[in-house]
Each structure stands twice: as structure tokens, then as C-alpha cells.
Tab-separated table of N, CA and C in Angstrom:
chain	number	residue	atom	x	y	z
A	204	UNK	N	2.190	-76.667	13.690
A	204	UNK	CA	2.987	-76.809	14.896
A	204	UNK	C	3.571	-75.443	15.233
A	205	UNK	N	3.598	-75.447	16.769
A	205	UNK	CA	4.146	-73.639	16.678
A	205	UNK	C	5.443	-73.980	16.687
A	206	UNK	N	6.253	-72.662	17.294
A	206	UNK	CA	7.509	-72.410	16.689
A	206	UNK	C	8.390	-73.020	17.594
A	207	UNK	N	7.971	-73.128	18.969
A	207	UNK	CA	8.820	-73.613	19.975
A	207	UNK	C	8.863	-75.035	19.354
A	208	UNK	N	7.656	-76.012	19.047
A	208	UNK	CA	7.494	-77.065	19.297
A	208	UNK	C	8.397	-77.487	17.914
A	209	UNK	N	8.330	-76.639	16.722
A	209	UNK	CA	9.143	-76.791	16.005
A	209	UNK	C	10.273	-77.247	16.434
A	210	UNK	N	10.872	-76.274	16.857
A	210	UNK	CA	12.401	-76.171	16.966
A	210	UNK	C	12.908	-77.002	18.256
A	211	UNK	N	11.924	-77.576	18.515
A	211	UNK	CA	12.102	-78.924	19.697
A	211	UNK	C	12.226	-80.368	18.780
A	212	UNK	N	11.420	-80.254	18.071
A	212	UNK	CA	11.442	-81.289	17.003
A	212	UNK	C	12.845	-81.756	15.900
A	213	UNK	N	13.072	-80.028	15.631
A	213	UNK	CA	14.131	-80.142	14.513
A	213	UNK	C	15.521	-80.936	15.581
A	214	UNK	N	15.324	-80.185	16.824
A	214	UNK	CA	16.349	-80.303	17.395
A	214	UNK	C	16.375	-82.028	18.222
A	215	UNK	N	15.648	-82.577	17.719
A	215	UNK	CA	15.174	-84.149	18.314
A	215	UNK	C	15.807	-84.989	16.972
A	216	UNK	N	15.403	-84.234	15.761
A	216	UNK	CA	15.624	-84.727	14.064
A	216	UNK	C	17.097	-84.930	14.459
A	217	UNK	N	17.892	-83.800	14.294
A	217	UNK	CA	19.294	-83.195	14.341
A	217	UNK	C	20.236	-84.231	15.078
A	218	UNK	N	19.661	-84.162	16.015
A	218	UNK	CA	20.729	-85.241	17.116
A	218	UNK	C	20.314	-86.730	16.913
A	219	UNK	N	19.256	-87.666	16.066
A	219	UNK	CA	19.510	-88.815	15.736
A	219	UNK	C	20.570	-88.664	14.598
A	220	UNK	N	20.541	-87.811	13.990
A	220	UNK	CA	20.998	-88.043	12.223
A	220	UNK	C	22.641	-87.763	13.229
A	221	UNK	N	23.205	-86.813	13.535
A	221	UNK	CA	24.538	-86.458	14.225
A	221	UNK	C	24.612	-87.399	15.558
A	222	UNK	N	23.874	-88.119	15.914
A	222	UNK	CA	24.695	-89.343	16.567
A	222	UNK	C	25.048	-90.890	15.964
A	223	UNK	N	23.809	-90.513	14.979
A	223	UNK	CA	24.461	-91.991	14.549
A	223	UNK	C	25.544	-92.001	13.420
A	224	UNK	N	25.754	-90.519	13.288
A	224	UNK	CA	26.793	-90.136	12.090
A	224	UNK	C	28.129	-90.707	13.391
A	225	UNK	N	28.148	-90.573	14.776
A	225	UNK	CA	29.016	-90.421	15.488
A	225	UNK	C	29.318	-92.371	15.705
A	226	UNK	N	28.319	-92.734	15.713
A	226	UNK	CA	28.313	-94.471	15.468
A	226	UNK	C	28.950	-95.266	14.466
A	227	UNK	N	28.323	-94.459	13.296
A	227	UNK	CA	29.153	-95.088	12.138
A	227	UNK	C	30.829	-94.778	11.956
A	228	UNK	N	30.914	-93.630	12.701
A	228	UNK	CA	32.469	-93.361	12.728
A	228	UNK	C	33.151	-94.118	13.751
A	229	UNK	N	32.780	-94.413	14.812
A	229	UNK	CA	33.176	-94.856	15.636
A	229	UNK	C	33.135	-96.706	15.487
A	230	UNK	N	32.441	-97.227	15.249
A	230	UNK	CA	31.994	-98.327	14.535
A	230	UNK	C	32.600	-99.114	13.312
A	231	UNK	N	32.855	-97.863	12.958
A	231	UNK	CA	33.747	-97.930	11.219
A	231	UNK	C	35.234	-98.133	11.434
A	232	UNK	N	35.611	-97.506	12.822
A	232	UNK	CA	36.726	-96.925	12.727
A	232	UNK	C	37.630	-96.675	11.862
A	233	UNK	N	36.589	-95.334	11.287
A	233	UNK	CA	36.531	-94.192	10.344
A	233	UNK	C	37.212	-92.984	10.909
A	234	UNK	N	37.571	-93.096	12.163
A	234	UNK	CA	38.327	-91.827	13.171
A	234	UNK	C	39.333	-92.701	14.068
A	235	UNK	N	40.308	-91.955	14.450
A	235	UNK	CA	41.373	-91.983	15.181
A	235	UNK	C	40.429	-92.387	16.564
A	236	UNK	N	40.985	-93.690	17.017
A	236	UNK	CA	40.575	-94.372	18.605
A	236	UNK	C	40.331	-92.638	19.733
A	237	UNK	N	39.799	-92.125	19.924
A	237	UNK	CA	39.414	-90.990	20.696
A	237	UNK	C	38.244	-90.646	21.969
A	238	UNK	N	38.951	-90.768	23.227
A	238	UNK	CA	37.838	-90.304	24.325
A	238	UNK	C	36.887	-89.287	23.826
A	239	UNK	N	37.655	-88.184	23.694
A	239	UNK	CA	37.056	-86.458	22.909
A	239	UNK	C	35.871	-87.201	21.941
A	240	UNK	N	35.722	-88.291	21.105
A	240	UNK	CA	35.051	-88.831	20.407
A	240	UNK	C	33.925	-88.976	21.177
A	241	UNK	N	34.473	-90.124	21.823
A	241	UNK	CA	33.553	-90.907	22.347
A	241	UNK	C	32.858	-90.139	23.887
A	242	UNK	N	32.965	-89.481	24.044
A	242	UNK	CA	32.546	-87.931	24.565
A	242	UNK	C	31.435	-87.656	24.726
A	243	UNK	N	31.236	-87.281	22.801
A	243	UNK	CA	30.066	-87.523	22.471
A	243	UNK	C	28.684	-88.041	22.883
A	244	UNK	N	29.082	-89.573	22.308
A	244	UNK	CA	28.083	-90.722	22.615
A	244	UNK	C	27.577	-90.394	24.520
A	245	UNK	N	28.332	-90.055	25.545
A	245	UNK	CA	28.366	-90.386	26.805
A	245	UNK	C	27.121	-89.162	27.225
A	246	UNK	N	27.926	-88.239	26.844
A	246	UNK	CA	27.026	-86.718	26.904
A	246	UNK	C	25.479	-86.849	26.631
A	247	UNK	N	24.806	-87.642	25.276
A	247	UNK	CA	24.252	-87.601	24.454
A	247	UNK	C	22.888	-88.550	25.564
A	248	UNK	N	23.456	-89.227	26.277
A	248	UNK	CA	22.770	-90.430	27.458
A	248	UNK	C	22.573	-89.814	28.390
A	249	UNK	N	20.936	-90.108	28.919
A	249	UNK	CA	20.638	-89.271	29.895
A	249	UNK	C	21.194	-90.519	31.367
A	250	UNK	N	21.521	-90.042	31.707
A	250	UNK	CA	21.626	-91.209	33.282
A	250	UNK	C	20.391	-92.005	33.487
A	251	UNK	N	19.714	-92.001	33.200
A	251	UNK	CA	18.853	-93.295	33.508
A	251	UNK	C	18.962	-93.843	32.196
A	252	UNK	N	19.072	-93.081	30.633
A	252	UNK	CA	18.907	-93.941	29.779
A	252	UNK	C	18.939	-95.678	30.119
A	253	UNK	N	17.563	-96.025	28.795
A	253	UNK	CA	17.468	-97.534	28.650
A	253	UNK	C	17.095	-97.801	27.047
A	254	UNK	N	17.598	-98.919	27.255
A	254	UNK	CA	17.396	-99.430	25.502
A	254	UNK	C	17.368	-100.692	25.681
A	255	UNK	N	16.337	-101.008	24.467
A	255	UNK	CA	15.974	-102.535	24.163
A	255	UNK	C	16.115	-102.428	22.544
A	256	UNK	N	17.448	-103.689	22.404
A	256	UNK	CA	17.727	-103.812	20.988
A	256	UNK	C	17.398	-104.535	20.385
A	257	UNK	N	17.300	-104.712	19.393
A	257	UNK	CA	16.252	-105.627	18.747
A	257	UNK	C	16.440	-107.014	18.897
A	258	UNK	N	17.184	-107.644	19.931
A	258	UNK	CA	16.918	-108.753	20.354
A	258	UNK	C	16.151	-109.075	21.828
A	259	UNK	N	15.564	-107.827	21.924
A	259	UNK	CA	14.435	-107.317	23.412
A	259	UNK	C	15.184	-107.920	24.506
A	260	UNK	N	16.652	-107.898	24.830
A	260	UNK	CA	16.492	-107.388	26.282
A	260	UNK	C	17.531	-106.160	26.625
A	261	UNK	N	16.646	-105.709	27.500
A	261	UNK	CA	16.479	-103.999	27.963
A	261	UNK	C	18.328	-104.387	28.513
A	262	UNK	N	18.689	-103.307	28.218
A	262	UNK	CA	20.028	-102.238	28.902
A	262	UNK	C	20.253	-101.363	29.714
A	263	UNK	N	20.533	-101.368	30.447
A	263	UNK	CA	21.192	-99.279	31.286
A	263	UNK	C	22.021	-99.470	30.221
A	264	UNK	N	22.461	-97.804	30.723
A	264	UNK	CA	23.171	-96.820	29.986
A	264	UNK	C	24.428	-97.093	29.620
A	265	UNK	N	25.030	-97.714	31.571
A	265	UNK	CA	26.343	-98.235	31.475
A	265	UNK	C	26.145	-99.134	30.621
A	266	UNK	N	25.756	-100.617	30.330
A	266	UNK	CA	25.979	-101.634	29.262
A	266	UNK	C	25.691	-100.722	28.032
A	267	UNK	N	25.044	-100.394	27.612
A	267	UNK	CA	24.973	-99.674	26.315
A	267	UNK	C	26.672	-98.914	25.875
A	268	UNK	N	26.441	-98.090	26.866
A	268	UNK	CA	28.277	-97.189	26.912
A	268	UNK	C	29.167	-98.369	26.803
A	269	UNK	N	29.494	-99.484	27.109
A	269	UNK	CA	30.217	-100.329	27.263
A	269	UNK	C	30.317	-101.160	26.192
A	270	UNK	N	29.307	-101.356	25.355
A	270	UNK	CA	29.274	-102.530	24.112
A	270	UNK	C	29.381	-101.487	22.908
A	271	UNK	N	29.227	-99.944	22.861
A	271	UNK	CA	29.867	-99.373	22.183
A	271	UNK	C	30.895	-98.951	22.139
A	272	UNK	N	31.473	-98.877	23.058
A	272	UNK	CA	33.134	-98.737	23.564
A	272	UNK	C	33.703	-99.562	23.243
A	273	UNK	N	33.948	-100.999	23.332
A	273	UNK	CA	34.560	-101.607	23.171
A	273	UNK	C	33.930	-102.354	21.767
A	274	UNK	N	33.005	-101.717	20.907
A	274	UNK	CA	32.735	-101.996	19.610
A	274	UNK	C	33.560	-101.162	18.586
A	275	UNK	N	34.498	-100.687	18.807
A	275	UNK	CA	35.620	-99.137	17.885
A	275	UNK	C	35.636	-99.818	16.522
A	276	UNK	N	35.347	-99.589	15.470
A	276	UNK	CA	36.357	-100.498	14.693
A	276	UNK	C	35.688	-102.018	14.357
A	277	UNK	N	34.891	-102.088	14.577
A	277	UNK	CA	34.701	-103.732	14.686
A	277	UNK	C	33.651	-103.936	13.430
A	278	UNK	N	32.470	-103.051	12.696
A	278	UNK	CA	32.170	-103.073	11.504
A	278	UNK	C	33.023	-102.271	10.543
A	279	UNK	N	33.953	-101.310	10.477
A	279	UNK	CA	34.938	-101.844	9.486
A	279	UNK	C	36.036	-102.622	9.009
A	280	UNK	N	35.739	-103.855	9.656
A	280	UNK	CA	36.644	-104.579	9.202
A	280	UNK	C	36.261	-105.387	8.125
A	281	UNK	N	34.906	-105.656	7.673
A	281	UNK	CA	34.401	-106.022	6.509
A	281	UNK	C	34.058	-105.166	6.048
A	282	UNK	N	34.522	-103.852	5.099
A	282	UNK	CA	34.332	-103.043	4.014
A	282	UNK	C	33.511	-101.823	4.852
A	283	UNK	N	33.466	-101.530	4.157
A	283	UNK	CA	32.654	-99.560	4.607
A	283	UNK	C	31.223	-100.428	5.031
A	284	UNK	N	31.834	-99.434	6.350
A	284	UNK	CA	30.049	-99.665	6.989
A	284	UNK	C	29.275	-98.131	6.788
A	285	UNK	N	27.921	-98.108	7.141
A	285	UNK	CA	27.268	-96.920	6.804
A	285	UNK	C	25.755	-97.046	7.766
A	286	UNK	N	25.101	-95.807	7.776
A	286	UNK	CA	24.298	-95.750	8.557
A	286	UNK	C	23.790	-94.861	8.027
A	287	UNK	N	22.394	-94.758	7.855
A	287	UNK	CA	21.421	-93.860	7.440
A	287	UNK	C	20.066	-94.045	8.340
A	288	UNK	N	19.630	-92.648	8.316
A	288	UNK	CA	18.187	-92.092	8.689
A	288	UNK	C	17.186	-92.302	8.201
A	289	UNK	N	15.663	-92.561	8.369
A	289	UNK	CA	15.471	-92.545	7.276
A	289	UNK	C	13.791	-92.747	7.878
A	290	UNK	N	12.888	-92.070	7.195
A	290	UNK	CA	11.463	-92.254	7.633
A	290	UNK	C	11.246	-91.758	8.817
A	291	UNK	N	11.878	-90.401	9.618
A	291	UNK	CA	11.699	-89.829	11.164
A	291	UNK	C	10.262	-89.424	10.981
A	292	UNK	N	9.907	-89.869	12.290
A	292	UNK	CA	8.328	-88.818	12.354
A	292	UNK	C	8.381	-88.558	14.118
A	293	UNK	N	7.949	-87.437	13.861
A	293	UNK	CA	7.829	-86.558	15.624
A	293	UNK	C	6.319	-87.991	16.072
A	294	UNK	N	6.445	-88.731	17.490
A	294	UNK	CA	4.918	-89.319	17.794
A	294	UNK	C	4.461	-88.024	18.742
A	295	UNK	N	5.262	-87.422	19.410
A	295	UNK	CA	4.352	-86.510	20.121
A	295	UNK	C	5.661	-85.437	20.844
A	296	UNK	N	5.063	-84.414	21.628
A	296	UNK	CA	6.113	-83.094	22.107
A	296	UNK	C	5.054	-82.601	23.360
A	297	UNK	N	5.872	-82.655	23.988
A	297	UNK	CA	5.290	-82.538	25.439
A	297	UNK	C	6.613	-81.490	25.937
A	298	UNK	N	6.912	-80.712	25.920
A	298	UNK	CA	8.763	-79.521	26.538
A	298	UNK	C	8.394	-80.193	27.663
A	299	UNK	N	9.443	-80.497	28.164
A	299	UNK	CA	11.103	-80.559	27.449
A	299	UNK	C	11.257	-82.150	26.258
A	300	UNK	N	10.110	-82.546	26.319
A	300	UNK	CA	10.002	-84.111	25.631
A	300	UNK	C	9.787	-84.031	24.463
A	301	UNK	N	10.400	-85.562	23.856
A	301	UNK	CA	9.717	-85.296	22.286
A	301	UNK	C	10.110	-86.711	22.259
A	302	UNK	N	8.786	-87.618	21.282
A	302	UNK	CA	9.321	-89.008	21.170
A	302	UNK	C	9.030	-88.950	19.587
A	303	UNK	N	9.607	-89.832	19.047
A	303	UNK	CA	10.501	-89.934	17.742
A	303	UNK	C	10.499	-91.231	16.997
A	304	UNK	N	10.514	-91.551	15.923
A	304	UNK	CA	10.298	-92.721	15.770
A	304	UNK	C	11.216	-92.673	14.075
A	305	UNK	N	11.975	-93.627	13.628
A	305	UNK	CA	13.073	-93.403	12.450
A	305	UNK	C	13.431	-95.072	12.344
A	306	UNK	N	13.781	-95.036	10.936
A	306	UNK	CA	14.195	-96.312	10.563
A	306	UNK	C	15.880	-96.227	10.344
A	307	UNK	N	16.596	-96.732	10.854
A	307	UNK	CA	17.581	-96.781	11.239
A	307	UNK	C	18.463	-98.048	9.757
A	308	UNK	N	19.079	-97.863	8.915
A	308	UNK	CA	19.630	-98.418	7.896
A	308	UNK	C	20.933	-98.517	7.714
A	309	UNK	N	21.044	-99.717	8.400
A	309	UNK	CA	22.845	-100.026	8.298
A	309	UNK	C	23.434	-100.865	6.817
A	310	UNK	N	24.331	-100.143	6.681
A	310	UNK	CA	24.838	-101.248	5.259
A	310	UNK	C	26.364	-101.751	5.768
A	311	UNK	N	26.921	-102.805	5.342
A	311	UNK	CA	27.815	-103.377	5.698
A	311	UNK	C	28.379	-104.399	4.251
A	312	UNK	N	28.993	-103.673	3.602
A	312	UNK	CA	29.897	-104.359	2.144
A	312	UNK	C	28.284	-104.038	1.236
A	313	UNK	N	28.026	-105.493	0.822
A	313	UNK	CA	26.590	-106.087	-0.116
A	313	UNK	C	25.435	-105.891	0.616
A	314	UNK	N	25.648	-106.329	2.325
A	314	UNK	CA	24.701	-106.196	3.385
A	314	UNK	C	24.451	-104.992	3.602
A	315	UNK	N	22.628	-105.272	3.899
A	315	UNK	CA	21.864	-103.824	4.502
A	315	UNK	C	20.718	-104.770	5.278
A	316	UNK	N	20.408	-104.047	6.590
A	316	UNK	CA	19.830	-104.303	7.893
A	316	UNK	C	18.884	-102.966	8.402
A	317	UNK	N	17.928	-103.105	8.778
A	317	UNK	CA	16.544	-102.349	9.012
A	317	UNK	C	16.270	-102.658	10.019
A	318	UNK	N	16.194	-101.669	11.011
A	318	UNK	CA	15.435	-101.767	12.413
A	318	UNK	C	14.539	-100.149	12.425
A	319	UNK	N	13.545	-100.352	13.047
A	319	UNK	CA	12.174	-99.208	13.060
A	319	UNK	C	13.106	-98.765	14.570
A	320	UNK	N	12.819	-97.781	15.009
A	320	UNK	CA	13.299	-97.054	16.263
A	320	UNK	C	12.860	-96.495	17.016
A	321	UNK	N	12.060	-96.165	18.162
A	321	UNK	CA	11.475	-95.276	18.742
A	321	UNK	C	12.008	-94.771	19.852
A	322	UNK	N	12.096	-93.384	20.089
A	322	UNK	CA	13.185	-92.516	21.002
A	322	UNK	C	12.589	-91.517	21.810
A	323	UNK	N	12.582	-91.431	23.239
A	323	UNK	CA	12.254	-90.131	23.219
A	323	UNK	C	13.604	-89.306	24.140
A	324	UNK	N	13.359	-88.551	23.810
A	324	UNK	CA	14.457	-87.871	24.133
A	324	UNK	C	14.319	-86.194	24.676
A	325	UNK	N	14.858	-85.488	25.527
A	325	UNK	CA	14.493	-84.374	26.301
A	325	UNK	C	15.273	-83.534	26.082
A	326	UNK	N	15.009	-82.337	26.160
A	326	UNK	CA	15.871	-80.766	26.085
A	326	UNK	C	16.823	-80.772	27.306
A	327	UNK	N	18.043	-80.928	26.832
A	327	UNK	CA	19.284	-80.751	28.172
A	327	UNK	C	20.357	-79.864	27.996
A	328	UNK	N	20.651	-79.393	28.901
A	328	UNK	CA	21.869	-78.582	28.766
A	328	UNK	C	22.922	-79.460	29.070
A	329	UNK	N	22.614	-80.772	29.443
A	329	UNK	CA	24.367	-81.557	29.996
A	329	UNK	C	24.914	-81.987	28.993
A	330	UNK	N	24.000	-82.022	28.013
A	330	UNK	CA	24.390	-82.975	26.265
A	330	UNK	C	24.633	-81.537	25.309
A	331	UNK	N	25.562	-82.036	24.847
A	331	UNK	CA	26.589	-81.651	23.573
A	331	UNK	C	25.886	-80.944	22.920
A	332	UNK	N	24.861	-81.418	22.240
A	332	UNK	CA	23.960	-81.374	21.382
A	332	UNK	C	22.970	-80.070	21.844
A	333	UNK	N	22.233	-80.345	23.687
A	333	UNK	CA	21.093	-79.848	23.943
A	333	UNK	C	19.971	-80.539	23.957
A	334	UNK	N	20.187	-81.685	22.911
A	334	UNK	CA	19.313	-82.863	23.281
A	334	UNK	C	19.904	-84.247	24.180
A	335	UNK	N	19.253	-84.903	25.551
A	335	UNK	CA	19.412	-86.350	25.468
A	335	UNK	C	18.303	-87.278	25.406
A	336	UNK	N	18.875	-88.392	25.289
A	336	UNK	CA	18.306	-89.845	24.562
A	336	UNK	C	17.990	-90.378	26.385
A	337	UNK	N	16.887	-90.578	26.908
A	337	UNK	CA	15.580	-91.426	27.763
A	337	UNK	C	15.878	-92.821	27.745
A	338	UNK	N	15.193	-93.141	26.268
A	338	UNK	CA	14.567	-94.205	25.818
A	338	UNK	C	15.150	-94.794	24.576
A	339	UNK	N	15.264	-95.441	24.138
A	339	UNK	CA	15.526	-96.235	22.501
A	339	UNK	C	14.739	-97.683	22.724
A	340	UNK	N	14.020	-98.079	21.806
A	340	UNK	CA	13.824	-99.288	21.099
A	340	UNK	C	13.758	-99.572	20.053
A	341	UNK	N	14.193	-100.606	19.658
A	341	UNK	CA	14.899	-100.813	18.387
A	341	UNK	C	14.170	-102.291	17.850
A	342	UNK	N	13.747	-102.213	16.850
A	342	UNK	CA	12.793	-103.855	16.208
A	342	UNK	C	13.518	-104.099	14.634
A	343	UNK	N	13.731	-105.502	14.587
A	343	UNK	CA	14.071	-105.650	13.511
A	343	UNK	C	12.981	-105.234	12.832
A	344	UNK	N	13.289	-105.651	10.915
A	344	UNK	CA	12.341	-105.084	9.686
A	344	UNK	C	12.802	-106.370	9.211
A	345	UNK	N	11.803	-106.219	7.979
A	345	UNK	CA	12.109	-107.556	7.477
A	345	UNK	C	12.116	-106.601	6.022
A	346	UNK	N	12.609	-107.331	5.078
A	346	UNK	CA	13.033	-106.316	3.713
A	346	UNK	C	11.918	-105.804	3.524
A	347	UNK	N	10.872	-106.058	3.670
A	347	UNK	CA	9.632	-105.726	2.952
A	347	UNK	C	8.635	-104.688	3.361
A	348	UNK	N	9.018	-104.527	4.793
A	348	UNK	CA	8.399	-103.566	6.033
A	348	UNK	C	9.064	-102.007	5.652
């Protein structure tokens, strides 16, 4: 892979692992209730963003922004929640594009939950990061997948 496409990639890697670090904090409420926080997450969404969660039906951006907003806090109230990365692979890089695909691993107390992910996401200057999020779909796993 050359060097650009590299560093399009790393920078596609970078911003799943540092947003969903921004989920689990926010989620956990693991941080002080914060706009400046939640900032973040807003920046990170391209204006058309869409997502289909693993109960397949599709979202805008606004409902997405909205059921995490008013989600602060709401998985730590049963014990440390957590979120891990895990299995990323680049599917393809097209500049400014790159789609992405990661298994997404939530734990919650004893509980742990698996959804496969596929993202693509574009080179921006309006996001925090430099990267935003297009697309998300999200499929359950079953333990064994």
C-alpha cells in the first residue's frame, strides 16, 4: 500500500478506536455530563451520516446524535461498561474514502456483546479528528462468529 493510502487508513483505524473510546466514556458516565465532550461525537458525523443498528432500521444523523445524547450514563449503572476494537480490516481506499470493517466488543459487568461493523468514512477538515463517519452498519455476532 503506498504511503498516502497508508496514512488514510491509519487515520480511518485511529478515529474508530478514539471514538468509541469517546462512547464508552460517555455511556459509562465515566466523565463529567459535558457539551465540549459531546462535541466530539457531533464533529465526528458527516451531515448526511446514516446508520443501521443491528436491529436494521436505518437512522439520520440527528436520531443517532439524539439516542446518544440522551444515553450519558445509562450503561454505567450496571458496573463498568467497556468497549473494545477488535479485528479492523481496511475493505477498500478510494481519497478521500476508506471503508472499514471492525468488530465492535462491548462488556457490561459478566456481559459481553459482538456486533461486526462496517464504516466508511472520508478525509475532513470539519471533524476533530480529520476523519468523518458516512456510513455505519452494525450486525449482531453470535458467540461463535
Amino acid at each position: 500500500m503506498s504511503e498516502p493510502l497508508h496514512a488514510l487508513t491509519e487515520a480511518a483505524r485511529r478515529e474508530v478506536i478514539a471514538l468509541h473510546e469517546v462512547f464508552e466514556a460517555w455511556l459509562g458516565g465515566a466523565l463529567p455530563l459535558s457539551d465540549d465532550l459531546f462535541e466530539r461525537v457531533e464533529a465526528s458525523l458527516a451531515p448526511s451520516f446514516t446508520m443501521v443498528p443491528p436491529d436494521g432500521k436505518a437512522l439520520s444523523r440527528a436520531e443517532v446524535i439524539a439516542s446518544i445524547r440522551t444515553g450519558y450514563g445509562v450503561r454505567g449503572r450496571e458496573g463498568a461498561f467497556r468497549i473494545a476494537i477488535a479485528d479492523f480490516e481496511t475493505l477498500h481506499v478510494a481519497p478521500p474514502l476508506v471503508a472499514v470493517r471492525y468488530v465492535e466488543v462491548q462488556q457490561q459487568g459478566q456481559g459481553t456483546s459482538r456486533r461486526r461493523s462496517s464504516a466508511l468514512l472520508q478525509a475532513s477538515a470539519r471533524s476533530l479528528s480529520g476523519m468523518e463517519w458516512l456510513v455505519l452498519h452494525e450486525s449482531w455476532m453470535t458467540p461463535a462468529t
